Coordinates of C-alpha atoms in Angstrom, one line a residue:
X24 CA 27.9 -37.6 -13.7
X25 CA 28.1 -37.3 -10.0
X26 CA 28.9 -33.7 -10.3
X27 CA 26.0 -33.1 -12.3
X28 CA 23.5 -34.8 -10.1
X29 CA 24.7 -32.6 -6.8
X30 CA 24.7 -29.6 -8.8
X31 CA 21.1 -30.5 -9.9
X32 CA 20.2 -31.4 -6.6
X33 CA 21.5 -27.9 -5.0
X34 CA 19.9 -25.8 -7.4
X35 CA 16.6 -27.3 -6.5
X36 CA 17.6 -26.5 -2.6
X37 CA 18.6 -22.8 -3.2
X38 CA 15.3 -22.4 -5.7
X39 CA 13.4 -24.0 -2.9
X40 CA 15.4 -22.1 -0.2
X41 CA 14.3 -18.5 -2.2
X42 CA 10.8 -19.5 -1.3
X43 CA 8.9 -18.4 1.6
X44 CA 7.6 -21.4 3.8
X45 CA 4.0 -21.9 3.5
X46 CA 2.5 -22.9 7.1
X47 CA -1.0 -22.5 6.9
X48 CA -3.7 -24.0 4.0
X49 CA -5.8 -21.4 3.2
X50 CA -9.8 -22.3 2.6
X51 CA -11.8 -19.0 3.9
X52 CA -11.3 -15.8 5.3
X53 CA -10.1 -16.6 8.3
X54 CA -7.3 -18.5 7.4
X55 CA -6.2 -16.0 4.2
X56 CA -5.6 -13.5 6.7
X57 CA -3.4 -15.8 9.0
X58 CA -1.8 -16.7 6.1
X59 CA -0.7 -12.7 4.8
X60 CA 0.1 -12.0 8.3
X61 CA 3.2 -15.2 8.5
X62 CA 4.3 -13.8 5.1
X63 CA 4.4 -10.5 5.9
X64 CA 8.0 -10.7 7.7
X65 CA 9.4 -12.3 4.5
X66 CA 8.7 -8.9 2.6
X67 CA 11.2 -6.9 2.1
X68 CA 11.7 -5.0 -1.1
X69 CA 8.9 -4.7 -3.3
X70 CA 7.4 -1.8 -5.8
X71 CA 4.2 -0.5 -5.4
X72 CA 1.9 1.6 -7.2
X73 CA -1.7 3.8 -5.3
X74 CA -3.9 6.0 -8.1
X75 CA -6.8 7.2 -7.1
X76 CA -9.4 8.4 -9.4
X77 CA -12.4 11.1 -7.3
X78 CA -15.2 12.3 -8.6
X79 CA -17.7 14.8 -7.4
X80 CA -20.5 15.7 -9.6
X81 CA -19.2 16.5 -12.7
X82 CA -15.8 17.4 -11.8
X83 CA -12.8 14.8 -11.8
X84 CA -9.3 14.1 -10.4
X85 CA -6.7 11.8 -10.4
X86 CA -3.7 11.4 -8.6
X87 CA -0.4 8.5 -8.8
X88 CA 2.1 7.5 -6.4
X89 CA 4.9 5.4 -7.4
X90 CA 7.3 3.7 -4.9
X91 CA 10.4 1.2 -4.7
X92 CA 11.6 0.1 -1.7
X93 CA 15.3 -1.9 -1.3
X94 CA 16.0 -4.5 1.7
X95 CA 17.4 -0.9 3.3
X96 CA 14.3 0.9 3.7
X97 CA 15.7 3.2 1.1
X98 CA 12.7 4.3 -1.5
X99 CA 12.3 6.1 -4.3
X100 CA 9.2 7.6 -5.1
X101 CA 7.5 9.3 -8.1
X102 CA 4.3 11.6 -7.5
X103 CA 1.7 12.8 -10.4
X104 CA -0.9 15.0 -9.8
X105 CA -2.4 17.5 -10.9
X106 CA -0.2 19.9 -9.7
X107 CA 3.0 18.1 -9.5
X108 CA 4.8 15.4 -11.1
X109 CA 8.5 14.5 -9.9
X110 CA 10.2 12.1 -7.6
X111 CA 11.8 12.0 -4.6
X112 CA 13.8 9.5 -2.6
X113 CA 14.0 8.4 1.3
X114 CA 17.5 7.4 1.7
X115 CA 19.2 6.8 5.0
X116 CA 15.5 7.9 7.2
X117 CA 16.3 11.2 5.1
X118 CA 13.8 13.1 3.2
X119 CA 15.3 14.2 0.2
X120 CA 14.1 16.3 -2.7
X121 CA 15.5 18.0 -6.1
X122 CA 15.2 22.0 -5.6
X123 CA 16.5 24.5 -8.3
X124 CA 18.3 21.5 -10.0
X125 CA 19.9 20.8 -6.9
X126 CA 19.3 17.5 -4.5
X127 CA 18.7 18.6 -0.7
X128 CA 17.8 16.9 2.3
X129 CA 14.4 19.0 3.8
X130 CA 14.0 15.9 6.9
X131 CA 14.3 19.3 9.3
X132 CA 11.9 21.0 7.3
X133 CA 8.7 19.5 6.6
X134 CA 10.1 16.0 6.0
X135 CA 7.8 13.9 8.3
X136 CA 4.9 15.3 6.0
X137 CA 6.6 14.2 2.9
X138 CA 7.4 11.0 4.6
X139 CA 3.7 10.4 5.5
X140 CA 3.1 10.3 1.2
X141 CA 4.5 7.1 1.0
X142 CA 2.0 5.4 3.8
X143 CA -0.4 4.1 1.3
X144 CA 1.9 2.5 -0.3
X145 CA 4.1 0.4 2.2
X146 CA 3.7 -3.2 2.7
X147 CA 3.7 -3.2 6.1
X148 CA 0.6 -0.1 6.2
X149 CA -1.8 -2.3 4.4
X150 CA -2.1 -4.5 7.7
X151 CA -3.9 -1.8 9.7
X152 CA -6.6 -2.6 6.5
X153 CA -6.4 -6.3 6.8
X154 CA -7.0 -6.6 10.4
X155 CA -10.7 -5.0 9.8
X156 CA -11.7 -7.4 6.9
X157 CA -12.3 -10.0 9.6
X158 CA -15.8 -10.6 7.9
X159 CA -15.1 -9.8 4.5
X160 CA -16.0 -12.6 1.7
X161 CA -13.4 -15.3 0.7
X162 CA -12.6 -16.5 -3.1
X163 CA -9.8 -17.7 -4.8
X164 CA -7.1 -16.1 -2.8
X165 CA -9.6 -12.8 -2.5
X166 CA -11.2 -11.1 0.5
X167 CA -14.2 -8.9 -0.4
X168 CA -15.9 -6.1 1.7
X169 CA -18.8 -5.0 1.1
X170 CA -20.8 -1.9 3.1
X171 CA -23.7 -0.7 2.6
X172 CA -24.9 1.9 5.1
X173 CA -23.1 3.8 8.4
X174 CA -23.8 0.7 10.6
X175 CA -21.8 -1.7 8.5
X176 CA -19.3 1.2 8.1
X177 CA -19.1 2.1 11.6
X178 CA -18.5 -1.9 12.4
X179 CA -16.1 -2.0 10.2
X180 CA -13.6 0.9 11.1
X181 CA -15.0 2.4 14.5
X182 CA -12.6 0.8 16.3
X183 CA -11.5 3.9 18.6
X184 CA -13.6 7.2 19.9
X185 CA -11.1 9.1 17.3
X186 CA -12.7 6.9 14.5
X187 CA -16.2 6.9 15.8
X188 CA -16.3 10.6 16.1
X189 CA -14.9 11.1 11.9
X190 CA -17.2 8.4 11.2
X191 CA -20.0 10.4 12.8
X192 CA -18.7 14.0 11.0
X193 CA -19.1 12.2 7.9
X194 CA -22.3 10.8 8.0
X195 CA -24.0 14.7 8.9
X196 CA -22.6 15.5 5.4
X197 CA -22.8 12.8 3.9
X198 CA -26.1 10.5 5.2
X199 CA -25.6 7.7 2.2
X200 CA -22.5 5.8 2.0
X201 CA -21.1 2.4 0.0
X202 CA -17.8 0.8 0.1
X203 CA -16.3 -1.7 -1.4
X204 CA -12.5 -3.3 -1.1
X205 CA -11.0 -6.1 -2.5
X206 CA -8.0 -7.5 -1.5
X207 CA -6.2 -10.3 -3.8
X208 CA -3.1 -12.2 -3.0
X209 CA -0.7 -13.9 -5.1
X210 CA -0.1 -17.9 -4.6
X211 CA 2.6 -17.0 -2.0
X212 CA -0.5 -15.5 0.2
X213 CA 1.4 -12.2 -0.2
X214 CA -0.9 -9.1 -1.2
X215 CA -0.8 -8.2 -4.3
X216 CA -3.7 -5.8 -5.2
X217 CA -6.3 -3.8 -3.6
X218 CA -9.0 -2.1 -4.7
X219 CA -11.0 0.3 -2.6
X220 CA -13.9 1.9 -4.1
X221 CA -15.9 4.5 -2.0
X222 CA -19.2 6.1 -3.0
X223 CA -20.6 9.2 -0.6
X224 CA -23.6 11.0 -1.2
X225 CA -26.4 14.0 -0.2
X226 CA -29.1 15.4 -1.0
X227 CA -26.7 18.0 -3.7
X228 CA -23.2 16.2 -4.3
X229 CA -22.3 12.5 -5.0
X230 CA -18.5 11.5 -4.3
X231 CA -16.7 8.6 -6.1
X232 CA -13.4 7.9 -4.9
X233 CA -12.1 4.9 -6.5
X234 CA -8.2 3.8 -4.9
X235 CA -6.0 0.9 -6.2
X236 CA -2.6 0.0 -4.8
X237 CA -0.5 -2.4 -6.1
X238 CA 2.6 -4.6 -5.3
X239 CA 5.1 -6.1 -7.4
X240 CA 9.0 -7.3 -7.8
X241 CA 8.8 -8.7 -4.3
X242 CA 12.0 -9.0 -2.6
X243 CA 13.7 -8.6 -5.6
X244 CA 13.8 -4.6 -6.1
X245 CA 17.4 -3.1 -5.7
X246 CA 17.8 0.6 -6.0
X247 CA 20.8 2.3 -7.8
X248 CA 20.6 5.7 -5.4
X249 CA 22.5 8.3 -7.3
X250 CA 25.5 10.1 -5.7
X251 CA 24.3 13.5 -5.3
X252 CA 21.1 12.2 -3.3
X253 CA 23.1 10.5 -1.4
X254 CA 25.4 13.5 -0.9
X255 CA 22.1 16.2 -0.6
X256 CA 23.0 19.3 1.3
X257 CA 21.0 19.2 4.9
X258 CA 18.2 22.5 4.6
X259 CA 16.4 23.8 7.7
X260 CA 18.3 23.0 9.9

């Protein structure tokens, strides 16, 4: 009986022990974004998802990223688009892709711009979003931003000259502008959806770009990397 009751007892410890620490109560916006930003540390493998759906006038696009991401950094990403759709892995900082059937490693040739794909859809990546939502709406574990107008846009994200000045570009060609994101986090206060939907218009063309990313399988993604990635013969260099 003894037996039974420590094994009970240490289960419950390990199940507790598997779950991150929750240090702050969250009741507004303030304190949701404290809250993401001491969980974000405990991320470590997840798999994410970014589509993005654009249309302008009567002609539409749509684009899907795919990524999973082990404890190693190690990902493995899948790309659809309109002209593409295949995969291709980051595995040991290397860039490696599947070229006339064989698997080579192109991180000397063009890799940092394949690398840069995969931005939208790390964890880490959606902080540089989070740290402008400072005024966005709070509800039920969701922060909502809503602009109306190059003002609201411009005190948003005009947080450098660089910004200010393709904030300004845009506005010349496109003088209307209205964005909205919504961020939602699970019950762990770890992010588990946004949606960023951006309307642009003149006096000819009206742009809708609507963006989604997604995270799931938190800290519990492994990755089975097959041999000949890892083995992928070095190009360009």
């Amino acid at each position: 009986m003894y037996k039974r009751i420590t094994a009970v007892i240490l289960a419950t410890a390990l199940a507790a022990g598997c779950q991150p620490e929750q240090t702050t109560h969250v009741t507004d916006t303030a304190s949701q974004l404290k809250a993401a930003q001491e969980m974000k540390d405990d991320v470590t493998s997840y798999a994410s998802t970014y589509k993005t759906q654009t249309k302008e006038n009567n002609k539409e696009s749509q684009s899907y990223l795919g990524l999973k991401k082990d404890e190693d950094d190690n990902q493995e990403v899948t790309v659809k688009n309109a002209e593409e759709d295949g995969k291709f892995y980051v595995y040991d900082k290397k860039a490696i892709l599947q070229k006339d059937g064989e698997w080579v490693d192109i991180s000397k040739l063009g890799g940092s711009q394949l690398l840069s794909m995969t931005k939208p859809l790390l964890y880490s990546e959606q902080f540089k979003l989070l740290e402008k939502m400072t005024d966005a709406k709070y509800k039920d574990h969701t922060l909502t931003q809503s602009i109306s107008g190059y003002d609201d846009y411009m005190h948003v994200f005009g947080q450098n000259e660089e910004d200010k000045k393709a904030i300004t570009s845009l506005k010349k060609t496109y003088p209307e502008i209205h964005n909205e994101i919504t961020v939602t986090f699970d019950k762990h206060n770890q992010i588990e959806k946004i949606t960023n939907d951006l309307k642009l218009k003149n006096s000819k063309t009206t742009v809708h770009n609507n963006a989604v990313t997604t995270f799931s399988e938190i800290n519990s993604v492994r990755l089975d990397i097959p041999g000949p990635v890892k083995h992928a013969r070095e190009v360009g260099a």
